[in-house]
Short mmCIF file of C-alpha atoms and ligand atoms in Angstrom, two decimals:
data_model
loop_
_atom_site.label_atom_id
_atom_site.label_comp_id
_atom_site.label_asym_id
_atom_site.label_seq_id
_atom_site.Cartn_x
_atom_site.Cartn_y
_atom_site.Cartn_z
CA MET K 151 16.79 3.13 -28.88
CA SER K 152 14.33 1.60 -26.44
CA HIS K 153 10.75 1.09 -27.48
CA LEU K 154 9.58 1.39 -23.89
CA MET K 155 7.66 4.51 -23.04
CA ASN K 156 9.77 6.70 -20.81
CA THR K 157 7.77 6.43 -17.60
CA TYR K 158 10.45 5.16 -15.21
CA ALA K 159 14.05 6.24 -14.55
CA ARG K 160 15.24 2.65 -14.33
CA LEU K 161 18.40 1.56 -12.55
CA PRO K 162 20.92 -0.24 -14.75
CA VAL K 163 20.30 -3.74 -13.46
CA ALA K 164 18.08 -6.68 -14.44
CA PHE K 165 17.39 -9.63 -12.19
CA THR K 166 17.31 -13.16 -13.49
CA HIS K 167 15.95 -14.95 -10.44
CA GLY K 168 15.26 -14.66 -6.75
CA GLU K 169 15.42 -16.80 -3.67
CA GLY K 170 13.74 -15.65 -0.46
CA VAL K 171 14.96 -12.13 0.33
CA TRP K 172 17.70 -12.26 -2.31
CA LEU K 173 17.68 -11.29 -5.98
CA PHE K 174 20.40 -12.23 -8.50
CA ASP K 175 21.42 -10.20 -11.57
CA GLU K 176 22.72 -11.27 -14.96
CA THR K 177 26.31 -11.41 -13.70
CA GLY K 178 25.38 -13.59 -10.72
CA LYS K 179 25.77 -10.75 -8.18
CA ARG K 180 23.29 -11.03 -5.34
CA TYR K 181 21.26 -8.26 -3.71
CA LEU K 182 19.48 -8.14 -0.36
CA ASP K 183 15.95 -7.03 -1.23
CA ALA K 184 14.71 -4.57 1.39
CA LEU K 185 12.01 -3.18 -0.92
CA SER K 186 10.08 -6.24 -2.20
CA GLY K 187 9.15 -4.56 -5.47
CA ILE K 188 7.49 -1.77 -3.41
CA ALA K 189 5.70 -3.86 -0.76
CA VAL K 190 4.54 -6.45 -3.29
CA SER K 191 6.61 -9.61 -2.76
CA THR K 192 5.11 -10.37 0.65
CA LEU K 193 6.52 -13.91 0.78
CA GLY K 194 9.87 -12.98 -0.80
CA HIS K 195 10.97 -14.48 -4.10
CA ASN K 196 10.33 -17.96 -5.41
CA HIS K 197 8.35 -19.03 -2.34
CA PRO K 198 7.55 -22.76 -2.62
CA ARG K 199 3.96 -22.49 -1.38
CA LEU K 200 3.14 -19.65 -3.76
CA VAL K 201 4.89 -21.32 -6.70
CA ARG K 202 2.96 -24.52 -6.03
CA ALA K 203 -0.39 -22.71 -5.70
CA ILE K 204 -0.08 -20.75 -8.94
CA SER K 205 1.44 -23.69 -10.86
CA GLU K 206 -1.44 -25.94 -9.87
CA GLN K 207 -3.97 -23.24 -10.71
CA ALA K 208 -2.33 -22.55 -14.08
CA ALA K 209 -2.47 -26.26 -14.89
CA SER K 210 -6.23 -26.39 -14.26
CA VAL K 211 -7.70 -23.03 -15.36
CA LEU K 212 -6.28 -19.48 -15.58
CA HIS K 213 -9.24 -17.35 -16.49
CA THR K 214 -12.95 -17.75 -17.02
CA SER K 215 -14.32 -14.15 -16.55
CA ASN K 216 -16.73 -12.75 -14.03
CA LEU K 217 -19.63 -13.89 -16.17
CA TYR K 218 -19.34 -17.15 -14.22
CA ARG K 219 -18.86 -18.14 -10.61
CA ILE K 220 -15.21 -18.30 -9.55
CA PRO K 221 -14.90 -20.49 -6.44
CA ARG K 222 -11.34 -19.29 -5.65
CA GLN K 223 -12.61 -15.69 -5.71
CA GLU K 224 -15.43 -16.56 -3.31
CA GLU K 225 -12.93 -18.26 -1.01
CA LEU K 226 -10.58 -15.27 -1.03
CA ALA K 227 -13.47 -12.86 -0.38
CA ASP K 228 -14.49 -15.00 2.61
CA ARG K 229 -10.93 -14.87 3.95
CA ILE K 230 -10.62 -11.10 3.55
CA ALA K 231 -14.03 -10.57 5.17
CA ALA K 232 -13.06 -12.78 8.11
CA LEU K 233 -9.70 -11.04 8.62
CA SER K 234 -11.13 -7.53 8.40
CA GLY K 235 -14.59 -7.98 9.91
CA MET K 236 -15.97 -6.45 6.71
CA ASP K 237 -18.70 -7.68 4.39
CA GLU K 238 -18.15 -7.59 0.63
CA VAL K 239 -15.22 -7.66 -1.80
CA PHE K 240 -14.85 -6.43 -5.38
CA PHE K 241 -11.71 -7.75 -7.09
CA CYS K 242 -9.62 -5.84 -9.61
CA ASN K 243 -5.95 -5.83 -10.64
CA SER K 244 -4.15 -2.94 -8.98
CA GLY K 245 -4.21 -0.31 -6.28
CA CYS K 246 -5.48 2.55 -8.41
CA GLU K 247 -8.33 0.38 -9.68
CA ALA K 248 -9.28 -0.57 -6.14
CA ASN K 249 -9.32 3.14 -5.26
CA GLU K 250 -11.35 3.98 -8.37
CA ALA K 251 -13.96 1.50 -7.13
CA ALA K 252 -13.87 3.11 -3.67
CA ILE K 253 -14.32 6.61 -5.13
CA LYS K 254 -17.20 5.46 -7.33
CA LEU K 255 -18.82 3.79 -4.33
CA ALA K 256 -18.52 6.95 -2.24
CA ARG K 257 -20.11 9.03 -5.00
CA PHE K 258 -22.86 6.45 -5.46
CA TYR K 259 -23.51 6.56 -1.72
CA GLY K 260 -23.77 10.35 -1.93
CA HIS K 261 -26.24 10.27 -4.80
CA LYS K 262 -28.41 7.83 -2.82
CA LYS K 263 -28.50 10.51 -0.12
CA ASN K 264 -29.50 13.12 -2.75
CA ILE K 265 -26.09 14.80 -2.73
CA ASP K 266 -25.64 15.67 -6.42
CA HIS K 267 -22.00 16.79 -6.19
CA PRO K 268 -20.44 14.48 -3.63
CA GLU K 269 -16.97 15.37 -2.34
CA ILE K 270 -14.31 13.31 -0.60
CA ILE K 271 -11.86 14.68 1.96
CA VAL K 272 -8.28 13.62 1.10
CA MET K 273 -4.90 14.28 2.72
CA GLU K 274 -1.76 16.24 1.91
CA ASN K 275 1.06 13.90 0.83
CA ALA K 276 -1.42 11.13 0.08
CA PHE K 277 -0.79 8.70 -2.76
CA HIS K 278 -3.75 6.88 -4.28
CA GLY K 279 -2.56 6.05 -7.80
CA ARG K 280 -2.14 7.45 -11.32
CA THR K 281 -5.50 7.10 -13.04
CA LEU K 282 -7.31 10.41 -13.46
CA ALA K 283 -9.49 10.10 -10.37
CA THR K 284 -6.75 8.67 -8.17
CA LEU K 285 -4.10 11.19 -9.23
CA SER K 286 -6.64 13.90 -8.45
CA ALA K 287 -7.01 12.37 -4.96
CA THR K 288 -3.23 12.16 -4.60
CA GLY K 289 -1.64 14.97 -2.59
CA ASN K 290 1.41 15.57 -4.75
CA ARG K 291 1.51 18.26 -7.43
CA LYS K 292 4.21 16.38 -9.38
CA THR K 293 1.81 13.49 -9.97
CA GLN K 294 -0.88 15.87 -11.23
CA ALA K 295 1.07 18.46 -13.24
CA GLY K 296 0.27 18.36 -16.94
CA PHE K 297 -2.85 16.28 -16.55
CA GLU K 298 -5.34 19.01 -15.74
CA PRO K 299 -8.28 19.32 -15.74
CA LEU K 300 -8.25 17.13 -12.65
CA VAL K 301 -11.26 15.15 -11.51
CA THR K 302 -13.25 17.38 -9.16
CA GLY K 303 -14.86 16.38 -5.90
CA PHE K 304 -11.82 16.22 -3.62
CA VAL K 305 -11.15 18.53 -0.65
CA ARG K 306 -7.63 18.45 0.73
CA VAL K 307 -6.60 18.80 4.39
CA PRO K 308 -3.28 18.34 6.22
CA TYR K 309 -2.59 14.76 7.40
CA LYS K 310 -3.42 14.02 11.04
CA ASN K 311 -5.32 17.27 11.53
CA ILE K 312 -8.79 16.49 12.85
CA ALA K 313 -9.59 20.19 13.35
CA ALA K 314 -9.13 20.83 9.62
CA ILE K 315 -11.52 17.97 8.84
CA ARG K 316 -14.09 19.30 11.29
CA ALA K 317 -13.79 22.76 9.75
CA VAL K 318 -14.57 21.36 6.29
CA GLY K 319 -17.59 19.52 7.70
CA GLU K 320 -18.94 22.76 9.19
CA HIS K 321 -19.54 24.50 5.86
CA ASN K 322 -19.32 21.81 3.17
CA HIS K 323 -22.46 19.72 3.06
CA ASN K 324 -21.41 17.80 -0.04
CA VAL K 325 -18.80 15.73 1.82
CA VAL K 326 -19.59 12.01 1.72
CA ALA K 327 -16.30 10.41 2.77
CA ILE K 328 -12.77 10.72 4.13
CA MET K 329 -10.09 8.79 2.24
CA LEU K 330 -6.60 8.19 3.62
CA GLU K 331 -3.70 5.82 4.24
CA MET K 332 -3.29 4.88 7.91
CA VAL K 333 0.43 4.80 7.13
CA GLN K 334 1.35 7.01 4.20
CA GLY K 335 3.80 5.13 1.99
CA GLU K 336 4.88 7.32 -0.94
CA GLY K 337 4.36 10.38 1.29
CA GLY K 338 7.34 9.34 3.46
CA ILE K 339 6.14 6.74 6.02
CA ASN K 340 3.85 9.05 7.97
CA ILE K 341 1.87 7.24 10.64
CA ALA K 342 -1.68 8.02 11.82
CA ASP K 343 -1.68 7.57 15.59
CA ASP K 344 -4.48 5.70 17.38
CA ALA K 345 -6.20 8.85 18.64
CA PHE K 346 -6.43 10.32 15.14
CA GLN K 347 -7.74 7.01 13.76
CA ARG K 348 -10.48 6.93 16.39
CA GLU K 349 -11.38 10.58 15.81
CA LEU K 350 -11.77 9.85 12.10
CA ARG K 351 -14.21 7.07 12.89
CA ALA K 352 -16.11 9.31 15.27
CA ILE K 353 -16.52 12.22 12.85
CA CYS K 354 -17.58 9.85 10.05
CA ASP K 355 -20.24 8.38 12.34
CA GLU K 356 -21.42 11.82 13.45
CA ARG K 357 -21.79 13.11 9.91
CA GLY K 358 -22.80 9.96 8.05
CA TRP K 359 -19.54 9.98 6.02
CA LEU K 360 -17.76 6.87 4.81
CA LEU K 361 -14.28 6.17 6.17
CA ILE K 362 -12.15 4.88 3.27
CA CYS K 363 -8.80 3.34 4.19
CA ASP K 364 -6.32 2.92 1.36
CA GLU K 365 -4.47 -0.17 2.61
CA VAL K 366 -2.78 -0.79 -0.74
CA GLN K 367 0.69 -0.40 0.78
CA CYS K 368 0.20 -0.82 4.53
CA GLY K 369 -2.25 -3.75 4.40
CA ILE K 370 -1.65 -7.53 4.33
CA GLY K 371 0.28 -7.90 7.57
CA ARG K 372 3.01 -5.39 6.84
CA THR K 373 2.40 -3.22 9.92
CA GLY K 374 2.04 -6.24 12.20
CA HIS K 375 -1.73 -6.08 11.81
CA TRP K 376 -3.58 -7.53 8.87
CA PHE K 377 -4.65 -3.97 8.09
CA GLY K 378 -3.31 -0.61 9.27
CA PHE K 379 -6.63 0.45 10.80
CA GLN K 380 -6.53 -2.50 13.22
CA GLN K 381 -3.81 -0.67 15.15
CA SER K 382 -6.55 1.38 16.80
CA GLY K 383 -9.39 -1.11 16.41
CA VAL K 384 -11.50 1.19 14.23
CA LYS K 385 -13.23 -0.35 11.24
CA PRO K 386 -13.54 1.56 7.96
CA ASP K 387 -16.59 1.47 5.70
CA ILE K 388 -14.38 0.84 2.68
CA MET K 389 -10.81 -0.40 2.39
CA THR K 390 -8.68 -0.99 -0.66
CA LEU K 391 -5.96 -3.61 -1.10
CA ALA K 392 -3.48 -4.52 -3.81
CA LYS K 393 0.33 -4.59 -3.62
CA GLY K 394 1.08 -7.34 -1.09
CA LEU K 395 -2.10 -9.37 -1.57
CA GLY K 396 -0.82 -11.58 -4.41
CA SER K 397 2.89 -11.66 -3.47
CA GLY K 398 3.74 -10.57 -7.03
CA VAL K 399 0.69 -11.71 -8.97
CA PRO K 400 -1.38 -8.60 -9.81
CA ILE K 401 -4.57 -8.34 -7.78
CA GLY K 402 -6.53 -5.54 -6.13
CA ALA K 403 -9.60 -5.46 -3.95
CA CYS K 404 -12.19 -2.96 -2.77
CA VAL K 405 -13.79 -4.15 0.47
CA THR K 406 -16.95 -2.73 2.05
CA ALA K 407 -18.83 -2.97 5.32
CA GLY K 408 -22.12 -1.76 6.79
CA ARG K 409 -23.69 1.12 4.92
CA ALA K 410 -21.06 0.96 2.16
CA ALA K 411 -22.01 -2.66 1.43
CA GLY K 412 -24.80 -3.65 -0.92
CA LEU K 413 -24.67 -0.41 -2.93
CA PHE K 414 -23.61 -1.66 -6.33
CA ALA K 415 -25.81 -3.79 -8.57
CA PRO K 416 -24.84 -5.52 -11.83
CA GLY K 417 -23.91 -2.87 -14.38
CA ASN K 418 -22.52 -0.36 -11.88
CA HIS K 419 -18.94 -1.60 -11.93
CA GLY K 420 -16.80 -4.41 -13.29
CA SER K 421 -13.43 -5.74 -14.38
CA THR K 422 -12.57 -8.27 -17.08
CA PHE K 423 -9.52 -9.71 -15.33
CA GLY K 424 -10.45 -8.89 -11.74
CA GLY K 425 -10.24 -11.78 -9.32
CA ASN K 426 -9.38 -14.44 -11.87
CA PRO K 427 -8.53 -17.92 -10.57
CA LEU K 428 -4.76 -17.43 -10.86
CA ALA K 429 -4.69 -14.14 -8.95
CA CYS K 430 -6.98 -15.50 -6.25
CA ALA K 431 -4.86 -18.64 -5.83
CA ALA K 432 -1.89 -16.33 -5.21
CA GLY K 433 -3.93 -14.28 -2.72
CA LEU K 434 -5.05 -17.35 -0.80
CA ALA K 435 -1.51 -18.79 -0.64
CA THR K 436 -0.21 -15.43 0.62
CA LEU K 437 -2.79 -15.13 3.40
CA ASP K 438 -2.37 -18.80 4.40
CA GLU K 439 1.39 -18.48 4.70
CA ILE K 440 1.17 -15.23 6.72
CA GLU K 441 -1.21 -17.00 9.10
CA ASP K 442 0.59 -20.35 9.35
CA LYS K 443 4.05 -18.85 9.88
CA ALA K 444 2.93 -16.00 12.19
CA LEU K 445 4.46 -13.50 9.77
CA ARG K 446 2.63 -10.55 11.32
CA ASP K 447 4.46 -11.16 14.59
CA ASN K 448 7.61 -11.54 12.56
CA ALA K 449 6.96 -8.15 10.94
CA VAL K 450 6.77 -6.50 14.37
CA ARG K 451 9.91 -8.22 15.67
CA VAL K 452 12.06 -7.75 12.57
CA GLY K 453 10.77 -4.22 12.00
CA ALA K 454 11.85 -3.29 15.53
CA ALA K 455 15.24 -4.92 14.95
CA ILE K 456 15.77 -2.80 11.83
CA CYS K 457 14.61 0.46 13.47
CA ASN K 458 16.63 -0.12 16.62
CA GLY K 459 19.65 -1.27 14.63
CA MET K 460 19.58 1.84 12.45
CA ARG K 461 19.02 4.11 15.48
CA GLU K 462 22.07 2.61 17.19
CA ALA K 463 24.23 2.67 14.10
CA LEU K 464 23.30 6.28 13.29
CA ALA K 465 23.17 7.64 16.85
CA GLY K 466 24.53 11.19 16.95
CA VAL K 467 25.02 11.36 13.18
CA ALA K 468 24.17 14.87 11.99
CA GLY K 469 21.63 14.92 9.18
CA VAL K 470 19.43 12.08 10.44
CA VAL K 471 16.08 13.71 11.23
CA ASP K 472 13.97 10.71 12.25
CA ILE K 473 13.82 6.93 12.09
CA ARG K 474 10.24 5.69 12.23
CA GLY K 475 8.21 2.70 11.27
CA ARG K 476 5.36 0.38 11.94
CA GLY K 477 6.26 -3.27 11.44
CA LEU K 478 8.06 -3.67 8.15
CA MET K 479 7.17 -0.22 6.85
CA ILE K 480 10.17 1.87 7.79
CA GLY K 481 11.32 5.40 6.97
CA ILE K 482 14.68 7.01 7.70
CA GLU K 483 14.27 10.73 7.18
CA LEU K 484 17.37 12.79 6.37
CA ASP K 485 17.76 16.56 6.29
CA ARG K 486 18.49 16.62 2.54
CA PRO K 487 17.43 14.97 -0.73
CA CYS K 488 19.03 11.52 -0.80
CA GLY K 489 17.93 9.87 -4.04
CA ASP K 490 21.61 9.14 -4.84
CA LEU K 491 21.65 6.61 -2.00
CA VAL K 492 19.53 4.22 -4.05
CA ARG K 493 22.28 3.77 -6.64
CA GLN K 494 25.00 3.59 -3.97
CA ALA K 495 23.05 0.87 -2.18
CA LEU K 496 22.56 -1.02 -5.44
CA GLU K 497 26.33 -1.05 -5.98
CA ALA K 498 26.69 -2.40 -2.45
CA GLY K 499 24.21 -5.20 -3.19
CA LEU K 500 21.23 -3.71 -1.40
CA LEU K 501 17.80 -2.75 -2.76
CA ILE K 502 16.16 0.24 -1.06
CA ASN K 503 14.04 3.18 -2.13
CA VAL K 504 13.87 6.91 -1.42
CA THR K 505 10.49 8.64 -1.32
CA ALA K 506 9.34 12.18 -0.58
CA GLU K 507 12.90 13.18 -1.61
CA ARG K 508 14.45 12.82 1.84
CA VAL K 509 13.07 9.57 3.25
CA ILE K 510 14.85 6.23 2.82
CA ARG K 511 12.03 3.72 2.58
CA LEU K 512 12.39 0.07 3.60
CA LEU K 513 9.63 -2.43 2.79
CA PRO K 514 11.18 -5.87 3.23
CA ALA K 515 9.29 -9.11 2.62
CA LEU K 516 7.35 -10.42 5.62
CA VAL K 517 9.71 -13.43 5.61
CA PHE K 518 12.70 -11.19 6.50
CA THR K 519 14.54 -12.67 9.52
CA GLU K 520 16.41 -10.95 12.34
CA GLN K 521 19.58 -12.14 10.67
CA ASP K 522 18.48 -10.42 7.45
CA ALA K 523 17.75 -7.31 9.53
CA GLY K 524 21.33 -7.41 10.84
CA ALA K 525 22.68 -7.72 7.30
CA LEU K 526 20.50 -4.80 6.17
CA VAL K 527 21.65 -2.52 9.00
CA SER K 528 25.33 -3.42 8.48
CA ALA K 529 25.06 -2.62 4.77
CA LEU K 530 22.87 0.49 4.95
CA ALA K 531 24.16 2.40 7.99
CA PRO K 532 27.70 2.95 6.62
CA LEU K 533 26.25 4.15 3.29
CA VAL K 534 24.07 6.70 5.10
CA ARG K 535 27.01 7.86 7.24
CA LYS K 536 29.22 8.28 4.19
CA PHE K 537 26.46 10.05 2.26
CA LEU K 538 25.86 12.54 5.10
CA ALA K 539 29.60 13.15 5.57
CA GLN K 540 30.01 14.30 1.94
C1 LIG N 710 0.97 1.93 -4.81
C2 LIG N 710 -0.20 2.57 -4.21
C3 LIG N 710 -1.36 2.81 -4.96
C4 LIG N 710 -1.45 2.54 -6.43
O1 LIG N 710 -1.32 1.19 -6.73
P1 LIG N 710 -1.07 0.71 -8.24
O2 LIG N 710 -1.17 -0.79 -8.14
O3 LIG N 710 0.28 1.19 -8.63
O4 LIG N 710 -2.15 1.30 -9.06
C5 LIG N 710 -2.46 3.33 -4.29
N1 LIG N 710 -2.42 3.62 -2.99
C6 LIG N 710 -1.32 3.40 -2.25
C7 LIG N 710 -1.35 3.71 -0.78
C8 LIG N 710 -0.17 2.88 -2.82
O5 LIG N 710 0.93 2.71 -2.08
#
C-alpha cells in the first residue's frame, strides 16, 4: 500500500532522466514531452545553462531567508520589472501563493479606500489554485466541492463578457478588482481577445479597480509575449507568475504597478522560502535563455506549426470542434470527453494532457523545434482519429 496521499490519479510510468524535449522511463523507453510538467519546464529537461546556474548557486549558498538582502532576488525583480513595465515583485514558491498575495493586496487596497468588505470579480472556468482563497476564486465546482465554507468576496461572471462586468459594477460598490487569466489554461485554452483585454483596462480605470492578471500558466514567453496581457498592450496593476519562471525549480511571484505598488509594509505579508538564491538563479537563467535564443519568436513559429499541422491532419474529421492556441499554449477541443487519450498517447511515447474534459492541451517547452512539432503532429493526429472513430 502506498503511503502517498491520494491526491493524483497517476499514470503508471516514472521517468529517470530527460534530455531537451524527451523524457526516458525506467525501461529506457523515450517520450516526446508536449506538456512540460504543465507549462513548467520552459527550457526542456536537463538544460545546460540552467543546470550550470543552479549547480553554481547550490555550491555557494542555497538559502539565507528574507531577513537579509538577497542579491539574486533583487536582480530577478529588476528583470521582471523591466520585461513587464511594472514596479515591485514579491517572491513566493507557487502559483496559488502568488495569487494569495494578489488577493490580499486587492483587499488591502480596498480597505485603504474604506471599503470594509472588498470583492473581486472572477471568471467562469477560471483556475487560480487550491488554497482556500484561490479555490474560492476558481470557477470550477469540482475544485470547491467538499471544502465549504468558501472564502467570500468573489463575484463570478462569464469569461469575455464585458457587459456582465459592467452590470456588476452598476450595483456592487464593494468591487475592488477584476482577476483573470488572459489565456485560461485549466479551463480549456480559452483566449481573451485584444478588444476584451482593452475593455478590462478601461473599466478598471473608470472605476478605480485593480486589474489582476494571473499569468501563472500563460506568462514567461509561452504565448509569444513575455506575458499574456502584452498581446493587447494593456498593463495590469497586479500580475502573478509561477510555473514556467524557474524551469522546474519552484518559484512564484506577485508583481505590482502604479496604485497597487507600495501598499504592503513589513508585517503585512511574507514567505520563508520565497525568492531564495537557488530559485532566483533558476529564474534568471530561464529569462536569459529565452532572451538570448529568441524563444518567444520560436514559441509563435512552432505553435503555428503545431496548430496548422493538426488542422491539416484532422481536416474534415467529425468530432473535432476547434483547434486553437496562442504560441505554445494549444487546445484541441473534441465533441466528447477524451481523458482516455492521455493513456493512449503515453503508450505511443507522447506526453499530453486533457483538461476541461474535452480539450487536449499541449504545453511544449519553449525550446520545441519545428521538427519536434512535426513529430508531435505525426504521433498525435492518428491517435485522435482512431479515438474519434471508436
Ligand atoms: C497552475 C495554476 C495555478 C496554481 O499554481 P500552483 O503552483 O499549482 O499553486 C494558478 N493559476 C493558474 C492560471 C495556473 O495555471
